[in-house]
Each structure stands twice: as C-alpha cells, then as structure tokens.
mmCIF file of C-alpha atoms in Angstrom:
data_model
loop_
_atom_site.group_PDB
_atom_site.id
_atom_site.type_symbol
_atom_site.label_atom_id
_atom_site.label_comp_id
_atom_site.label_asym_id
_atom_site.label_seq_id
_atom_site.Cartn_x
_atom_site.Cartn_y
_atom_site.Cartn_z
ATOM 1 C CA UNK A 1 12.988 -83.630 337.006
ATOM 2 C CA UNK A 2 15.796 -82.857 334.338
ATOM 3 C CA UNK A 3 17.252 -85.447 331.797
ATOM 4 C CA UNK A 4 20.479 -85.091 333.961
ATOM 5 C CA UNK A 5 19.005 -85.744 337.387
ATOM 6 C CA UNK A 6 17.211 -88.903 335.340
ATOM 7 C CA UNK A 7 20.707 -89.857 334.030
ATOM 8 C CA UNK A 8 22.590 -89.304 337.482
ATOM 9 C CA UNK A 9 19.217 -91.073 339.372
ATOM 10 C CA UNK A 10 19.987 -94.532 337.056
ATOM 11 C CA UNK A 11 23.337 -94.039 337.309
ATOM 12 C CA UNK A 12 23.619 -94.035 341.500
ATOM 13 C CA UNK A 13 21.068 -96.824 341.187
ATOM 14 C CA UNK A 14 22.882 -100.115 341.947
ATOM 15 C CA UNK A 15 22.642 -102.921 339.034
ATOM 16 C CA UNK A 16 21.476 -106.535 340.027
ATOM 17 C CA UNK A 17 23.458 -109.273 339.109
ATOM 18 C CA UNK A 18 21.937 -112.767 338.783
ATOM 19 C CA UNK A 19 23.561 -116.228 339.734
ATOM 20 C CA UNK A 20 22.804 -119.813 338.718
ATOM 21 C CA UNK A 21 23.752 -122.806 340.084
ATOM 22 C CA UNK A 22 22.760 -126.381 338.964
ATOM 23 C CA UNK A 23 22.293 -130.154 340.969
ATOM 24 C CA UNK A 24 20.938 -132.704 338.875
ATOM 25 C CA UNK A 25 20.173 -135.827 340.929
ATOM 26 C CA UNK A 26 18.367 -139.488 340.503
ATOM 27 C CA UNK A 27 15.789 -141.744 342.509
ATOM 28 C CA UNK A 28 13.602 -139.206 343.767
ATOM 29 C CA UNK A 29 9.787 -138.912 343.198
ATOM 30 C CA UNK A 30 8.210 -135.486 343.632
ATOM 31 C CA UNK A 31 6.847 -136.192 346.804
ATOM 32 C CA UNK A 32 10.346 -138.081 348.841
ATOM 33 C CA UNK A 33 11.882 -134.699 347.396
ATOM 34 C CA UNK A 34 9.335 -132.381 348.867
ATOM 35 C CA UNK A 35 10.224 -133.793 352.479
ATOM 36 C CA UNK A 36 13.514 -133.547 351.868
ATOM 37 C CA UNK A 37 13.746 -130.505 350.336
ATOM 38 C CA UNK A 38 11.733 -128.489 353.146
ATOM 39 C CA UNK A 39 14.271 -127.577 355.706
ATOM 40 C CA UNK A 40 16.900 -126.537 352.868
ATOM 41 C CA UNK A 41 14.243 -123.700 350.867
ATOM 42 C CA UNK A 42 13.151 -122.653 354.605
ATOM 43 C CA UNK A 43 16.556 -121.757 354.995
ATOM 44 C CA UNK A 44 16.769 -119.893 351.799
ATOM 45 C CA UNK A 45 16.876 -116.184 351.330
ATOM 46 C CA UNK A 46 14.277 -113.724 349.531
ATOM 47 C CA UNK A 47 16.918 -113.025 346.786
ATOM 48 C CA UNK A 48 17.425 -116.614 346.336
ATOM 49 C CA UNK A 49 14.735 -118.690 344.469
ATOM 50 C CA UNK A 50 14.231 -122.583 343.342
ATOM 51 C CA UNK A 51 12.942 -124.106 340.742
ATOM 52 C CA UNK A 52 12.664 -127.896 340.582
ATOM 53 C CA UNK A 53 12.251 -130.206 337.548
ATOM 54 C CA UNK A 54 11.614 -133.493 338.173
ATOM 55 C CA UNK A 55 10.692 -136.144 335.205
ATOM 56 C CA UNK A 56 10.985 -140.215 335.527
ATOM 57 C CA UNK A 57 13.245 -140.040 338.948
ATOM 58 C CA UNK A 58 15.682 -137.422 336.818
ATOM 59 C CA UNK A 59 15.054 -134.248 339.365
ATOM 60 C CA UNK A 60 16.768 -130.675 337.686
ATOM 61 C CA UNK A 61 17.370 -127.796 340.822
ATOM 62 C CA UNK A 62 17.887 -124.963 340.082
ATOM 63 C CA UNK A 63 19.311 -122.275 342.559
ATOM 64 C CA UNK A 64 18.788 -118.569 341.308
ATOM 65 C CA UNK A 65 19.847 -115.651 342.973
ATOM 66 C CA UNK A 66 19.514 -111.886 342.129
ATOM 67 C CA UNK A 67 21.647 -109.215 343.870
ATOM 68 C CA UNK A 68 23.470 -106.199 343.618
ATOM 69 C CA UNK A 69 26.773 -107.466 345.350
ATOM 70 C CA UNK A 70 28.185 -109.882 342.970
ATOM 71 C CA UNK A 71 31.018 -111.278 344.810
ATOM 72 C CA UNK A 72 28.681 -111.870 347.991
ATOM 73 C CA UNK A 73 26.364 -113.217 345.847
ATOM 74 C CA UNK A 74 28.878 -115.753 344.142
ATOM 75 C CA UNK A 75 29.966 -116.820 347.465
ATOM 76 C CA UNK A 76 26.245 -117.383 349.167
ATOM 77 C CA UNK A 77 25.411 -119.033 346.063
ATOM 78 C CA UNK A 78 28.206 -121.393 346.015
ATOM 79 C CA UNK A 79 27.273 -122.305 349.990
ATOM 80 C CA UNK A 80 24.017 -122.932 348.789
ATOM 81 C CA UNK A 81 25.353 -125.120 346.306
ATOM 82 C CA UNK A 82 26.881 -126.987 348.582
ATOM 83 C CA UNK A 83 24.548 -127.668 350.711
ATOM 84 C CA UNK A 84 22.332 -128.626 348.796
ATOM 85 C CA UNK A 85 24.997 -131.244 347.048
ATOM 86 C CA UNK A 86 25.508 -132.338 350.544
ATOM 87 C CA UNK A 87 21.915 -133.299 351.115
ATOM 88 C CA UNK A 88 22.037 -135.644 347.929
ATOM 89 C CA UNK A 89 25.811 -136.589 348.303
ATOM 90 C CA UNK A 90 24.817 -140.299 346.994
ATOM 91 C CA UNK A 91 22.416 -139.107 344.517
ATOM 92 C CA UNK A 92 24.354 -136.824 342.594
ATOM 93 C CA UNK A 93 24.284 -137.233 339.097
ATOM 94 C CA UNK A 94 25.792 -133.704 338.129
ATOM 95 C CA UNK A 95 26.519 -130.440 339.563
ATOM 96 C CA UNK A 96 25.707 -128.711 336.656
ATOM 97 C CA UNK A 97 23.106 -128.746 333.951
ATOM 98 C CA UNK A 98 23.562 -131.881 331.785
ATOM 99 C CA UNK A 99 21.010 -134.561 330.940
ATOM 100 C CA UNK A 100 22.284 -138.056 332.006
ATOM 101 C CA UNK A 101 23.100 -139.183 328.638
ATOM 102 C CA UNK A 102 25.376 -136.240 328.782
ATOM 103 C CA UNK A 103 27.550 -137.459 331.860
ATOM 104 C CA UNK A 104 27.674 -140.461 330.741
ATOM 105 C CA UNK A 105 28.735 -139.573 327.542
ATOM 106 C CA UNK A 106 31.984 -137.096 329.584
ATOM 107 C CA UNK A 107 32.834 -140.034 331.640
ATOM 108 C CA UNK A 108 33.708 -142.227 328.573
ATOM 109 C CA UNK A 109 35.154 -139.812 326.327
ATOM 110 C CA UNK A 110 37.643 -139.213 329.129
ATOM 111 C CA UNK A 111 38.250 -142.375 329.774
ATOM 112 C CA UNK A 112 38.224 -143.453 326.369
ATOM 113 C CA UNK A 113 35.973 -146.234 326.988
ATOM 114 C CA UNK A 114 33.235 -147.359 324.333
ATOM 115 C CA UNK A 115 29.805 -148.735 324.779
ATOM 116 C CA UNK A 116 27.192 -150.731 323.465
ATOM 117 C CA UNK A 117 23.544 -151.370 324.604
ATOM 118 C CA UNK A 118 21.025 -154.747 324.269
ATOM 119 C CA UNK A 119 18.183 -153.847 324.523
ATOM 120 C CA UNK A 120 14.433 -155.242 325.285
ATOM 121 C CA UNK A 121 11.798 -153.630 326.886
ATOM 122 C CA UNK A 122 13.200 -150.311 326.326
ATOM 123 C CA UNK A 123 13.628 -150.689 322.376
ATOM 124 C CA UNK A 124 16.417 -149.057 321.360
ATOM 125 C CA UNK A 125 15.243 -145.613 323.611
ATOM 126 C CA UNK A 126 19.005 -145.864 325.733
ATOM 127 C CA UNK A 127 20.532 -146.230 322.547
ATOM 128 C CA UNK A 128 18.320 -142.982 321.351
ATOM 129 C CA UNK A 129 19.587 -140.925 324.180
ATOM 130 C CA UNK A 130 22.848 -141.570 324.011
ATOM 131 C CA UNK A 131 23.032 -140.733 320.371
ATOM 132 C CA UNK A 132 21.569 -137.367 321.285
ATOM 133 C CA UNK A 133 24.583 -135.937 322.631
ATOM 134 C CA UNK A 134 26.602 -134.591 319.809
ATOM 135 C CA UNK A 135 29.966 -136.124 319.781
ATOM 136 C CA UNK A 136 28.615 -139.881 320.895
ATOM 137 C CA UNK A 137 30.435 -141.291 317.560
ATOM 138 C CA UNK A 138 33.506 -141.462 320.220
ATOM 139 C CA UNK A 139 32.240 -143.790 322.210
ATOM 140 C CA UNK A 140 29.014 -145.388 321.247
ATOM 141 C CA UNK A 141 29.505 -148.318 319.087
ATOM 142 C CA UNK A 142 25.941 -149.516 318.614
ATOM 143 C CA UNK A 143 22.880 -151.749 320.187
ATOM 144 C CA UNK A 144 21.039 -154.571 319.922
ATOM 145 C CA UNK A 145 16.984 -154.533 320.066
ATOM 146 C CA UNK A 146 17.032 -158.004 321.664
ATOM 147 C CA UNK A 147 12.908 -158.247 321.771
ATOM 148 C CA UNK A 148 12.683 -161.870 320.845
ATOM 149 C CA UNK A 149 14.248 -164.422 322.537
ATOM 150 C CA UNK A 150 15.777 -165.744 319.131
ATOM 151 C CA UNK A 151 17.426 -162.675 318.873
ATOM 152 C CA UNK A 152 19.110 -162.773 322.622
ATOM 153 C CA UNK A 153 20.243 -166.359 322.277
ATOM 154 C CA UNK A 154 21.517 -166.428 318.804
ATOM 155 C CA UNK A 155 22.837 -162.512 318.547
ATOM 156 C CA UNK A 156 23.834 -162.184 321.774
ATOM 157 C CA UNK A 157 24.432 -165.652 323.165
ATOM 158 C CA UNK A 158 22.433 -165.861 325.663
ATOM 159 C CA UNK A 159 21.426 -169.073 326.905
ATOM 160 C CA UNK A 160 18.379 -170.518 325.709
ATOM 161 C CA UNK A 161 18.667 -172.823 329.061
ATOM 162 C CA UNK A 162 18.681 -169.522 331.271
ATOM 163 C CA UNK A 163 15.394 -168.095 329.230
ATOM 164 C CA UNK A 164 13.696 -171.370 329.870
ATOM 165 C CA UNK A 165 14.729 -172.018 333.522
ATOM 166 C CA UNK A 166 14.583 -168.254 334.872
ATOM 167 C CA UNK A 167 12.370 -166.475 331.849
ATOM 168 C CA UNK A 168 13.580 -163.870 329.543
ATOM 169 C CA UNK A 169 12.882 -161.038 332.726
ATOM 170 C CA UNK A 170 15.617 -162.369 335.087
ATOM 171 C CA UNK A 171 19.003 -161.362 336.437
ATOM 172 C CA UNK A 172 20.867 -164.047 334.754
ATOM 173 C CA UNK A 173 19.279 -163.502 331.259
ATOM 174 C CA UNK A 174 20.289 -159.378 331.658
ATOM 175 C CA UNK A 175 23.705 -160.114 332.341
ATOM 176 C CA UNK A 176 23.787 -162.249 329.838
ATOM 177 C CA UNK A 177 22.773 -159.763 327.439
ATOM 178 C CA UNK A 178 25.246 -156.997 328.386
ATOM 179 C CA UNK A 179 28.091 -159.371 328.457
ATOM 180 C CA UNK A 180 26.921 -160.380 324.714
ATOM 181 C CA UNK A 181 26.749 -156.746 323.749
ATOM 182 C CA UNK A 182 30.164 -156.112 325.150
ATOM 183 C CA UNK A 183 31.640 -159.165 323.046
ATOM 184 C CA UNK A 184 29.590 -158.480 319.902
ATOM 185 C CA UNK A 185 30.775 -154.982 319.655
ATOM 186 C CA UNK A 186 33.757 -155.146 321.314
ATOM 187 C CA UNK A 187 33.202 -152.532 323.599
ATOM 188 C CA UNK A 188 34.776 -151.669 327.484
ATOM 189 C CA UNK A 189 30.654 -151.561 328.771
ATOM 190 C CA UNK A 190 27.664 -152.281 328.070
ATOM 191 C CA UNK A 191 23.831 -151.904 329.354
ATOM 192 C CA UNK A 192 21.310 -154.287 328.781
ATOM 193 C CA UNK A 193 17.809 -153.794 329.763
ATOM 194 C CA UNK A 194 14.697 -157.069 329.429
ATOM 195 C CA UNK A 195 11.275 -156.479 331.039
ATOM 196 C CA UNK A 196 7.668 -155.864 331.305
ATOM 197 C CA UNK A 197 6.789 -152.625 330.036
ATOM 198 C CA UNK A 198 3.048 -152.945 329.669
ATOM 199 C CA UNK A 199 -0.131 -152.644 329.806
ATOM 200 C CA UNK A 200 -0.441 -156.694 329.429
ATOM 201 C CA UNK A 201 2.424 -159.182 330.066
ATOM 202 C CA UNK A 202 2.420 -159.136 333.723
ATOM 203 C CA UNK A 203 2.176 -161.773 336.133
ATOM 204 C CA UNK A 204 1.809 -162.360 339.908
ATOM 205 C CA UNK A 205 5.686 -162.634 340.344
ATOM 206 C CA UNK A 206 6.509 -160.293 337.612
ATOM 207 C CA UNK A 207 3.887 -157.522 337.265
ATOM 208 C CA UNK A 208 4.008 -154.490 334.695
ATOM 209 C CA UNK A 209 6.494 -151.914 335.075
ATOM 210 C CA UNK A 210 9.261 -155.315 336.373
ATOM 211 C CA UNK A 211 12.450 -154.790 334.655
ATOM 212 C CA UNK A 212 15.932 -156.295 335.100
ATOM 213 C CA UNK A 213 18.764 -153.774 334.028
ATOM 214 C CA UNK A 214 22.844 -154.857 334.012
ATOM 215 C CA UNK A 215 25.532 -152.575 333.771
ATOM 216 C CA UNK A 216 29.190 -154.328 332.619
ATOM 217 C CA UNK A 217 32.331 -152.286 332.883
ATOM 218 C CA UNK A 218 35.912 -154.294 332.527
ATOM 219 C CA UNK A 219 35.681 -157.662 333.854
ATOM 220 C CA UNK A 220 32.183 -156.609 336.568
ATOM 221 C CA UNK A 221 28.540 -156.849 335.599
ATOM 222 C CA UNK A 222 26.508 -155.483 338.125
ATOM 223 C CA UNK A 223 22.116 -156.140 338.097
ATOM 224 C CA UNK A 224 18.995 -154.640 339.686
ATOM 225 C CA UNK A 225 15.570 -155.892 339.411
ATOM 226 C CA UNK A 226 13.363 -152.705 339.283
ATOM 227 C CA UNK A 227 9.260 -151.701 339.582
ATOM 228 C CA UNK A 228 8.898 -148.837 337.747
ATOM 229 C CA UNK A 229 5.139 -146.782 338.497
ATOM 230 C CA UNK A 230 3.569 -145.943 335.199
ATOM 231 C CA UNK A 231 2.092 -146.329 331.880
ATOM 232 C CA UNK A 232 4.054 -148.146 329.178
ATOM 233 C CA UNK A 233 6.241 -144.770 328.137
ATOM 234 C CA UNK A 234 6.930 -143.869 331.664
ATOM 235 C CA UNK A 235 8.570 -147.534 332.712
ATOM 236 C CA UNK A 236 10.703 -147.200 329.674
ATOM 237 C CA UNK A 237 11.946 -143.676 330.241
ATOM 238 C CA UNK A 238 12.736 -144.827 333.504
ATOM 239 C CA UNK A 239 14.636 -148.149 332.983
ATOM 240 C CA UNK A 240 16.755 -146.076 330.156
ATOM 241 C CA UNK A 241 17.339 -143.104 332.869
ATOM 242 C CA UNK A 242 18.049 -145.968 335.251
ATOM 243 C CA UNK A 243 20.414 -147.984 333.479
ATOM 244 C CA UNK A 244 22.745 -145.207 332.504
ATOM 245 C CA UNK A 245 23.196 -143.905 336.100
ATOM 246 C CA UNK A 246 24.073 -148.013 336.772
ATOM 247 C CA UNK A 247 26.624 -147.264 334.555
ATOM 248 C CA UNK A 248 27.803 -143.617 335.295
ATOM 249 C CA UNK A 249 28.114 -145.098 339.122
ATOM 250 C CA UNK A 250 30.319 -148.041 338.159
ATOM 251 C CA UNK A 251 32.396 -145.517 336.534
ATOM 252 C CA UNK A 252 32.938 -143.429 339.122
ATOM 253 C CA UNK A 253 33.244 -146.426 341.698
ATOM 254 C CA UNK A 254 30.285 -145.190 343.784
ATOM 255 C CA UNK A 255 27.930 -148.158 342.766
ATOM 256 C CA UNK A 256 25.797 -149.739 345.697
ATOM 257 C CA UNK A 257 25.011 -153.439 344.807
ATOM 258 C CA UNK A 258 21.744 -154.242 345.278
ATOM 259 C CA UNK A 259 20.424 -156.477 348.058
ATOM 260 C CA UNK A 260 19.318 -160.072 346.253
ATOM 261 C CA UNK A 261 16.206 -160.259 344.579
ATOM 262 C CA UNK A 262 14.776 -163.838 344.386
ATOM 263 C CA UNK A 263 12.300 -163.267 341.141
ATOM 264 C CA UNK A 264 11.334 -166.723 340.433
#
C-alpha cells in the first residue's frame, strides 16, 4: 500500500470522540450502591463505561462514553446522566466533579454567607477541608478545636449544666457548640461536631464511632446523632464529610430532620 492510500485510509476512518459526565452523591456504602446500581450499568451500552469511587459514604460516578457521533453521543450521555441523577435524586451532592468542601464552599460564596466550625472529635479536619478550596478566605471565618470541656463552656458558652446532665456527646451540647461558633465569629452558619472517635472512650450507650453533628444556618440548628463503622481516621473523615452535606442541605432547603434519638 502507497503513502497516499495510508493517508486517504486514516483519513475515511471516522475519529472517536469521548464524553464525561459526573454524579457525586452521599450515604452510600459500597455494597447499598452495588444493589442499586445493578439495573442502571445493565442497561448501559458497550461504548459507555463506569467507574465508581467511593471513600467514607462520599461515592464519585463517573459516566464515560467513546464514539464517533458526537452529537448522539452528547445526547445519550446526557440521558444517562439523568438517569442516573434520578436514581439518587435525594442524595445528590453534585452533578459534576467537586469534592464536598467544594459545594459547600459555591453555595456560600453565592450567597455571601460566612462560616465557622467547633470542633471536637474531628479536630480541626472540617476546618482543614474547607480551607482546601482556594478562595475559602470569602467565607470561612475560622474554628474552634473545642476538645476539652473547658474550652466548650468558657469559649463557646456552652453550658457546663448540659455537659454534666447529658455528657459532652449529646444533641444539646452540639447545638450548643455551633450556636457558640456562630456568635463567636459572627458568622451566618456554623458546624459543630463532639464524639467518640476511638479506639477507647466508648460505652454501652455511646460506643466508638458515636458522634453528634449540628448544622446552624440563620435562626435553625438542625442535629443528628451518627455511628460511623471504622477505625479512628475513618469516623472522623466521615463526621467531617457528614457535617458539611448537613449544611449544604440546609442551604439548599432539602434537609430531612432526623427522627429523635434518645442517647442518654
């Protein structure tokens, strides 16, 4: 074969063009999302492929698709996209491919809302991860490694009655804490984290891996009392993860309150 019949060969061959498309979602573990993920990659096509990243209840999906049709592709991509949104409509922490602290960080910037953080079990890491996102300057004001309970009740106010009657891992303690942020720093929210990260510390009532998170926006304070699977790392990476989607919820009015949790 000539180097012209090469030339016109590659040139009559048809170039692929590759798609990507992006769901980031919250409160799965690997194997809720392989149940629920079965029907949806059954129905996928050979030129479409998955890849799922999944990392302390923080799930990445990524939808990939290689074809030589470009404007079909874009629109069987997009349907795919949506579907798969669908399937996680509640869940849905981002449609593209941002980290948490990232969304968070877009939802007060456009809002131009600040934040602060008090923090105990989780020692500063929410605080970390926020700062991480270039820009945070705009909204973050600061936190509060509340780890003593001298520190909660004369920093943040919190009310030494409340830490004796209901212990330093409670619902009314947390709240406490964020609302005591929020003052301290003057800021529009706040998250406030206290629990039991481990490996010692547990009890029968409250075990390792318990941890009480509040989210404040305006005048609302919203709580959850958590049991995070895990060594000591994990149950912090998760109550951080976990507090900022409290937060990125309120903001977008979607929060779900949780049931009552009697803890004592």
């Amino acid at each position: 074969m000539t180097d012209k019949q090469h030339s016109d060969k590659k040139q009559e061959e048809p170039s692929n063009h590759t798609e990507t498309r992006h769901t980031v979602i919250y409160g799965y573990t690997r194997q809720e999302l392989s149940k629920v993920m079965k029907h949806f990659e059954s129905q996928l096509p050979e030129f479409v492929k998955i890849s799922i990243d999944s990392d302390n209840l923080v799930t990445r999906i990524t939808l990939t698709g290689v074809n030589s049709g470009i404007e079909l592709l874009r629109f069987k991509m997009n349907r795919y996209h949506q579907d798969l949104n669908r399937i996680f409509s509640e869940e849905v922490v981002a449609t593209e491919d941002k980290s948490v602290a990232q969304v968070l960080g877009e939802l007060l910037h456009e809002r131009e809302l600040t934040v602060a953080s008090a923090e105990s079990c989780t020692g500063g890491n929410i605080a970390h991860k926020i700062v991480q996102v270039p820009g945070s300057s705009a909204y973050f004001l600061g936190s509060v490694v509340s780890y003593s309970n001298d520190v909660k009740a004369d920093v943040l106010g919190v009310s030494r009655g409340d830490i004796s009657t209901h212990g330093a891992v409670s619902k009314e303690v947390v709240e406490a804490m964020a609302k005591g942020a929020a003052r301290l720093m003057r800021t529009d929210c706040a998250i406030a984290t206290s629990g039991i990260a481990g490996p010692d510390g547990g009890t029968r009532f409250k075990p390792v891996g318990t941890v009480w998170i509040a989210a404040k926006y305006g005048d609302k304070t919203v709580s959850e009392c958590l049991h995070f699977a895990g060594d000591r790392n994990t149950v912090i990476e998760s109550a951080s993860n976990h507090a900022m989607v409290m937060l990125i919820n309120l903001l977008r009015n979607s929060y779900v309150e949780q049931e009552d949790v009697n803890d004592d």
